[in-house]
mmCIF file of C-alpha atoms in Angstrom:
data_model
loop_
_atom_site.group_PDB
_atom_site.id
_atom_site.type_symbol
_atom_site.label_atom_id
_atom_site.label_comp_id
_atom_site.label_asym_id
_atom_site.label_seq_id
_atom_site.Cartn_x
_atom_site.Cartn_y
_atom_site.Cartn_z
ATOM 1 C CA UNK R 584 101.661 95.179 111.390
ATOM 2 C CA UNK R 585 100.428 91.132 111.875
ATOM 3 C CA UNK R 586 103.481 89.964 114.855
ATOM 4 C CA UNK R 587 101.082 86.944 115.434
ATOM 5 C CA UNK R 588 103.559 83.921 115.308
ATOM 6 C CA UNK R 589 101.208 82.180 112.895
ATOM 7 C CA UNK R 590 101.731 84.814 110.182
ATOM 8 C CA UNK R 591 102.237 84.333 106.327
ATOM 9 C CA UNK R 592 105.777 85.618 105.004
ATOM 10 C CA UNK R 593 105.760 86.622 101.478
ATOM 11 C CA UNK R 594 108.929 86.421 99.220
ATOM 12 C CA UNK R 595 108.354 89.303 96.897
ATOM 13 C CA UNK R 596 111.804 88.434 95.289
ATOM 14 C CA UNK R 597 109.338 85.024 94.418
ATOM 15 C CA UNK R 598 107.210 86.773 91.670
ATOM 16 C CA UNK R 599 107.058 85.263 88.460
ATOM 17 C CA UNK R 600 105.284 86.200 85.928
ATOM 18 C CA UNK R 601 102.053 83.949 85.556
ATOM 19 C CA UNK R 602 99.609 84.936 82.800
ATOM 20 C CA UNK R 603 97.906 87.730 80.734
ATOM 21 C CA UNK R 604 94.640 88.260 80.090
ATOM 22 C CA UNK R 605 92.280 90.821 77.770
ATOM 23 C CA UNK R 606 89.144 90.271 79.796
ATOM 24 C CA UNK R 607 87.766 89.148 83.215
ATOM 25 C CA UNK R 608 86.996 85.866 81.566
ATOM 26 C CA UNK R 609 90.448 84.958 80.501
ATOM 27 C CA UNK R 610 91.842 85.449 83.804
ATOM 28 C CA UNK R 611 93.191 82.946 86.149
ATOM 29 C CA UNK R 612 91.041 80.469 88.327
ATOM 30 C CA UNK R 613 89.128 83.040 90.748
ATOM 31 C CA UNK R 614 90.641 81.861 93.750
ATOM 32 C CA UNK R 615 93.112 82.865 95.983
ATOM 33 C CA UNK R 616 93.972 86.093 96.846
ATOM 34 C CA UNK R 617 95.381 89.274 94.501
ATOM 35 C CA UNK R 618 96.258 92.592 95.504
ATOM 36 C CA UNK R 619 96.298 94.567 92.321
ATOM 37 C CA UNK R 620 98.251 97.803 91.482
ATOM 38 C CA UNK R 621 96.461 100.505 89.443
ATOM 39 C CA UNK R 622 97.802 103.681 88.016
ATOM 40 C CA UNK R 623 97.643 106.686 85.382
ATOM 41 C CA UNK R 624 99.879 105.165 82.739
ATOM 42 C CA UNK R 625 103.341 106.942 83.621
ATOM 43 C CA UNK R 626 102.747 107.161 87.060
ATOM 44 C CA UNK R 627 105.531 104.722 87.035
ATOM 45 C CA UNK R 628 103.464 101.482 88.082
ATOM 46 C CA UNK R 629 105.399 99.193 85.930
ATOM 47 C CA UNK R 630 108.717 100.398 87.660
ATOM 48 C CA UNK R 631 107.277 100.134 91.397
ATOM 49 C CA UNK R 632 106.015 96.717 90.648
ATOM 50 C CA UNK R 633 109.940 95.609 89.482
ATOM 51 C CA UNK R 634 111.448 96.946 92.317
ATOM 52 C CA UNK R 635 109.162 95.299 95.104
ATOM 53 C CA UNK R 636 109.855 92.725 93.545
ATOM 54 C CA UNK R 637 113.884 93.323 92.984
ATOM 55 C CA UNK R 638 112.830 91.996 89.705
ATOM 56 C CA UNK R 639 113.320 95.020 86.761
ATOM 57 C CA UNK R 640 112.078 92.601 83.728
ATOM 58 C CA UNK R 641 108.968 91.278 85.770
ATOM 59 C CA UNK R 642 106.335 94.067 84.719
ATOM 60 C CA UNK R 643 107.098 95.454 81.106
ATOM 61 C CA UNK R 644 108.169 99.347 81.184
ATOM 62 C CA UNK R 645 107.794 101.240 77.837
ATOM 63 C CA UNK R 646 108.812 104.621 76.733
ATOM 64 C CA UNK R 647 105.781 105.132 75.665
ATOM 65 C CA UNK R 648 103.264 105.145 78.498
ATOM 66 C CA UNK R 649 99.488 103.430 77.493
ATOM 67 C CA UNK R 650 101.172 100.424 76.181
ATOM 68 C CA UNK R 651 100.489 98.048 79.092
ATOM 69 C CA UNK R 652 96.529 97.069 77.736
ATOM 70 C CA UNK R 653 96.206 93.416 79.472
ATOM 71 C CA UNK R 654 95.827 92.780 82.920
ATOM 72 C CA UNK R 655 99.368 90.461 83.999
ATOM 73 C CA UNK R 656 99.217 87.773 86.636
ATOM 74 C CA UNK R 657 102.572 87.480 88.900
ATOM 75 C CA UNK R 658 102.221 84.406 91.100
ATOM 76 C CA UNK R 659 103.982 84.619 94.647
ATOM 77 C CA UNK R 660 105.534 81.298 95.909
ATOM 78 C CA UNK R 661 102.883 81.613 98.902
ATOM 79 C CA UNK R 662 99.973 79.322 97.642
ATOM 80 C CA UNK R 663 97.523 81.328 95.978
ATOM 81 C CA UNK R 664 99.141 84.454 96.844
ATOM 82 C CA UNK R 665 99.256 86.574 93.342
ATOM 83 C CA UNK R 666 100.236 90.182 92.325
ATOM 84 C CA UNK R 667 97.969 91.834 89.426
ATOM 85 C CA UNK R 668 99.006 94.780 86.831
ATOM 86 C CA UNK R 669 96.131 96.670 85.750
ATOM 87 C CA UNK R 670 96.570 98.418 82.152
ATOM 88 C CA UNK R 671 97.173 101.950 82.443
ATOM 89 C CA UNK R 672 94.772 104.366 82.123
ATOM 90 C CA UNK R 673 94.047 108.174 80.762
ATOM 91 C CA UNK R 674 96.837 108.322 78.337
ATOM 92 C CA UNK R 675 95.863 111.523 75.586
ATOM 93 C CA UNK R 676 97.345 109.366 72.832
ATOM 94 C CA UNK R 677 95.356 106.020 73.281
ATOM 95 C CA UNK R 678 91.919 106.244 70.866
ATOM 96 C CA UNK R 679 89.047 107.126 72.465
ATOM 97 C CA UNK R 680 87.835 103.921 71.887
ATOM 98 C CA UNK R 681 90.496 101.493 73.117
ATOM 99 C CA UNK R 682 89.654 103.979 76.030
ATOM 100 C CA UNK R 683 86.316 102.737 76.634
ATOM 101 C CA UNK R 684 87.125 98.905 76.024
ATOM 102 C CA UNK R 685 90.002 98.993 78.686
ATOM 103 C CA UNK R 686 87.839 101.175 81.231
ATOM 104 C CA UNK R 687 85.417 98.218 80.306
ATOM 105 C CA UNK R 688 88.034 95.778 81.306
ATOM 106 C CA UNK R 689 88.774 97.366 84.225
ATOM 107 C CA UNK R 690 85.588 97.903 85.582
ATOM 108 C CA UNK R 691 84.452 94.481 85.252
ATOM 109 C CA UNK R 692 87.834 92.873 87.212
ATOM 110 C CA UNK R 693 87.133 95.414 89.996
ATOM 111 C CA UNK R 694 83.327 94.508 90.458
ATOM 112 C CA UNK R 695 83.682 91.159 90.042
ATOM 113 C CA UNK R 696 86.753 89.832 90.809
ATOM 114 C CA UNK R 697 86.120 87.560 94.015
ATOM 115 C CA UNK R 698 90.197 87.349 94.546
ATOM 116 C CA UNK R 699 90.654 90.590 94.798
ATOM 117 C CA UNK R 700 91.999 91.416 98.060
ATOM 118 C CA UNK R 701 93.560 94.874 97.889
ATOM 119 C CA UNK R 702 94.355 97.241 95.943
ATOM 120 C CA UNK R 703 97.598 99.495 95.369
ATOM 121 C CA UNK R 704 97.092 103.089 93.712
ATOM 122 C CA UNK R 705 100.248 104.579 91.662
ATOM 123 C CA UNK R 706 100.299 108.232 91.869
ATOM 124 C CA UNK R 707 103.167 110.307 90.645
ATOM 125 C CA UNK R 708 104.078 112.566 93.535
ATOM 126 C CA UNK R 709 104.024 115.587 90.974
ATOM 127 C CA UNK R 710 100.364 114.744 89.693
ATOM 128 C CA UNK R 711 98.416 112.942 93.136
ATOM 129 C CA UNK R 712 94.735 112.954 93.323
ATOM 130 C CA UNK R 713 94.098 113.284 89.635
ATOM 131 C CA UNK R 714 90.253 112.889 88.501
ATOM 132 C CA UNK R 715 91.235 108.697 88.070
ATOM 133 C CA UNK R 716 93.118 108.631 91.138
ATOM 134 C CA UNK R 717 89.452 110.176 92.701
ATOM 135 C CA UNK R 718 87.371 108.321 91.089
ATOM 136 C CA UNK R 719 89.604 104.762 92.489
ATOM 137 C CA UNK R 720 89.613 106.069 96.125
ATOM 138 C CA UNK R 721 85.881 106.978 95.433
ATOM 139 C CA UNK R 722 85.172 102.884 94.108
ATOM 140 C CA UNK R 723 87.527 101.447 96.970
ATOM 141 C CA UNK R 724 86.050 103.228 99.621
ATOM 142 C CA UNK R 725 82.320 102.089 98.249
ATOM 143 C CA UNK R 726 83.386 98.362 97.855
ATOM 144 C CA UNK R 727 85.243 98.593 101.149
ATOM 145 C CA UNK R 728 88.595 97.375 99.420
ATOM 146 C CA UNK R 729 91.804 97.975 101.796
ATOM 147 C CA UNK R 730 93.704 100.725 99.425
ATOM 148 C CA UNK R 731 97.681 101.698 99.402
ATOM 149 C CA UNK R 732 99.071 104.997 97.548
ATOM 150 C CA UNK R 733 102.325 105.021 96.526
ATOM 151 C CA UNK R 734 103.487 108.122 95.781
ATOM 152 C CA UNK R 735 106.364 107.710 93.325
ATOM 153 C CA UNK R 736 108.950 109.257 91.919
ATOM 154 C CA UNK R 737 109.697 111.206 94.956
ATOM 155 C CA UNK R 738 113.195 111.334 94.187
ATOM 156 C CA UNK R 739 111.783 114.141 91.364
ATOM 157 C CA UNK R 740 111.413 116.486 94.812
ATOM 158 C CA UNK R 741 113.556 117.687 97.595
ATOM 159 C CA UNK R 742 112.647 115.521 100.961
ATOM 160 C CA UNK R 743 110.905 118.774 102.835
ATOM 161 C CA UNK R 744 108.336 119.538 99.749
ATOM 162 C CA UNK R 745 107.709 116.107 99.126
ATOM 163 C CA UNK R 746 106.663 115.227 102.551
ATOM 164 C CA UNK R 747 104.539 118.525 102.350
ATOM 165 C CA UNK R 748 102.605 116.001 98.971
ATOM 166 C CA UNK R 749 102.429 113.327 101.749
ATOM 167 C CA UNK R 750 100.779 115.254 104.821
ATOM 168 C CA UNK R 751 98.590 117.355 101.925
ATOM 169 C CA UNK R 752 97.829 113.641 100.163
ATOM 170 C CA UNK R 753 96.833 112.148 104.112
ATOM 171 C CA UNK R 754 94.440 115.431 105.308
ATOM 172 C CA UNK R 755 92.810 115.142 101.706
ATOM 173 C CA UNK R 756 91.912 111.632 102.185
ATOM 174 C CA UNK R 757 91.302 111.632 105.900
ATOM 175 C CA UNK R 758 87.222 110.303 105.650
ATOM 176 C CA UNK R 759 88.332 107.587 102.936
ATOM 177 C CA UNK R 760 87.818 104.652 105.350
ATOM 178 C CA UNK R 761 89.374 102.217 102.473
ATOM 179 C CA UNK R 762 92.634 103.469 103.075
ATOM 180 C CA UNK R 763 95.716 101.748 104.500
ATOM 181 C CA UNK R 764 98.749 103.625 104.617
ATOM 182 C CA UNK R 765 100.037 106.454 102.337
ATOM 183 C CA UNK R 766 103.729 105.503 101.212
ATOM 184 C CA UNK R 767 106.754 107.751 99.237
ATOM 185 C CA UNK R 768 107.929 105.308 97.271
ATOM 186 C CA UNK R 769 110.797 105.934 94.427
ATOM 187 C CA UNK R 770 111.917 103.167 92.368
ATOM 188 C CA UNK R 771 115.748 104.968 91.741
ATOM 189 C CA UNK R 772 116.513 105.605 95.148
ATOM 190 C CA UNK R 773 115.082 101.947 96.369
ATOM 191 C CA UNK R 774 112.871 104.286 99.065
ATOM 192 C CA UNK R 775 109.952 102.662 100.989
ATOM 193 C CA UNK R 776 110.572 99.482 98.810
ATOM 194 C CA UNK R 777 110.499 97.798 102.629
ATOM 195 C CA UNK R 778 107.557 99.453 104.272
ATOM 196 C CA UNK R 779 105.547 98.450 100.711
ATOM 197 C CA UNK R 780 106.755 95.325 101.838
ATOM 198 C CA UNK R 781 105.404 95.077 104.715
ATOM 199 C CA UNK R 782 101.915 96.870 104.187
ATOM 200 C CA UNK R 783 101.072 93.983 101.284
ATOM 201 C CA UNK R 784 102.739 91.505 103.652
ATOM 202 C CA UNK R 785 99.883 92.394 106.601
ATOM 203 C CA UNK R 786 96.792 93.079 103.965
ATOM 204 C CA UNK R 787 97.807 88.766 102.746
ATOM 205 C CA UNK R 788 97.853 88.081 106.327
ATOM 206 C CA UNK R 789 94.323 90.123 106.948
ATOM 207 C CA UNK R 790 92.626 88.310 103.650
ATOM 208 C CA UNK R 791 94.439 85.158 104.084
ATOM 209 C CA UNK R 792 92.419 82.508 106.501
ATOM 210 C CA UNK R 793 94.560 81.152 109.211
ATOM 211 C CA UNK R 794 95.298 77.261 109.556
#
């Protein structure tokens, strides 16, 4: 955690929603800084986005998961400061080619995105470490990118087995030198909605030059 006395305090209750965009070139001005949250569609992204930001209309939820196909801008009241929903990705029901055009998408905001600062990986705590979920850590760890997992939904398991996911999640991913912190995170029960908090709070701080 930052304790300097010079330190940046976010307002996550702040977030508003700022802009969509299809493509890398209809995004906002690339400056600033963005830590982005990426997912499986119902991983429950959408949800864990809202309740950071004690804000349930903020990030559109659906029913029906694979619906979320532009990348949303939330600006913070911090200067510059922005959150970023990434479509969901590997739904069976999406075509195999709107498929390829949002891995397209995605792929080209990752590599090239100069505002992106971090980046905040969704995994349902029933489903972690799926071949997407890999192939992130994989990306984040190559590009050096500061990574979080949350590990939703825990609320689905009993505390003891879903700290077992946790330690199991941690000694998997103990040579990824991208990651931050490993978090159980459910959006019902409002759990590690403050330690989330925090962990973005200190990556702004870390990418965020001081006066």
């Amino acid at each position: 955690m930052t304790t300097d006395s010079d330190s940046i305090s976010i307002s996550y209750n702040s977030a508003r929603f700022a802009q969509s965009a299809s493509k890398l070139s209809n995004c906002p001005p690339d400056d600033g800084y963005e830590i982005a949250f990426a997912g499986r569609s119902n991983s429950g992204k959408s949800s864990a986005i809202n309740t950071i930001t004690n804000n349930k209309k903020l990030a559109r939820t659906s029913k029906t998961p694979g619906r979320t196909q532009l990348i949303n801008f939330f600006s913070l009241s911090t200067p510059k400061a922005r959150l970023v929903d990434l479509p969901g990705y590997g739904y069976a029901k999406v075509s195999l080619d709107l498929k390829a055009e949002w891995g397209r998408h995605l792929d080209d905001y990752l590599q090239n995105r100069e505002s992106l600062s971090a980046l905040v990986l969704i995994m349902d705590i029933r489903k972690p470490l799926t071949d997407f979920d890999n192939m992130m850590l994989n990306w984040s760890d190559e590009s050096s990118l500061p990574t979080v997992i949350l590990l939703t939904k825990s609320d689905k398991m009993k505390f003891g087995p879903a700290k077992q996911v946790y330690f199991k999640t941690r000694e998997a991913l103990e040579g990824h030198s991208s990651l931050v912190d490993i978090i159980l995170f459910s959006s019902l029960k409002k759990s590690g909605v403050e330690e989330s908090r925090a962990t973005l709070t200190d990556i702004f701080n870390h990418a965020m030059p001081k006066e």
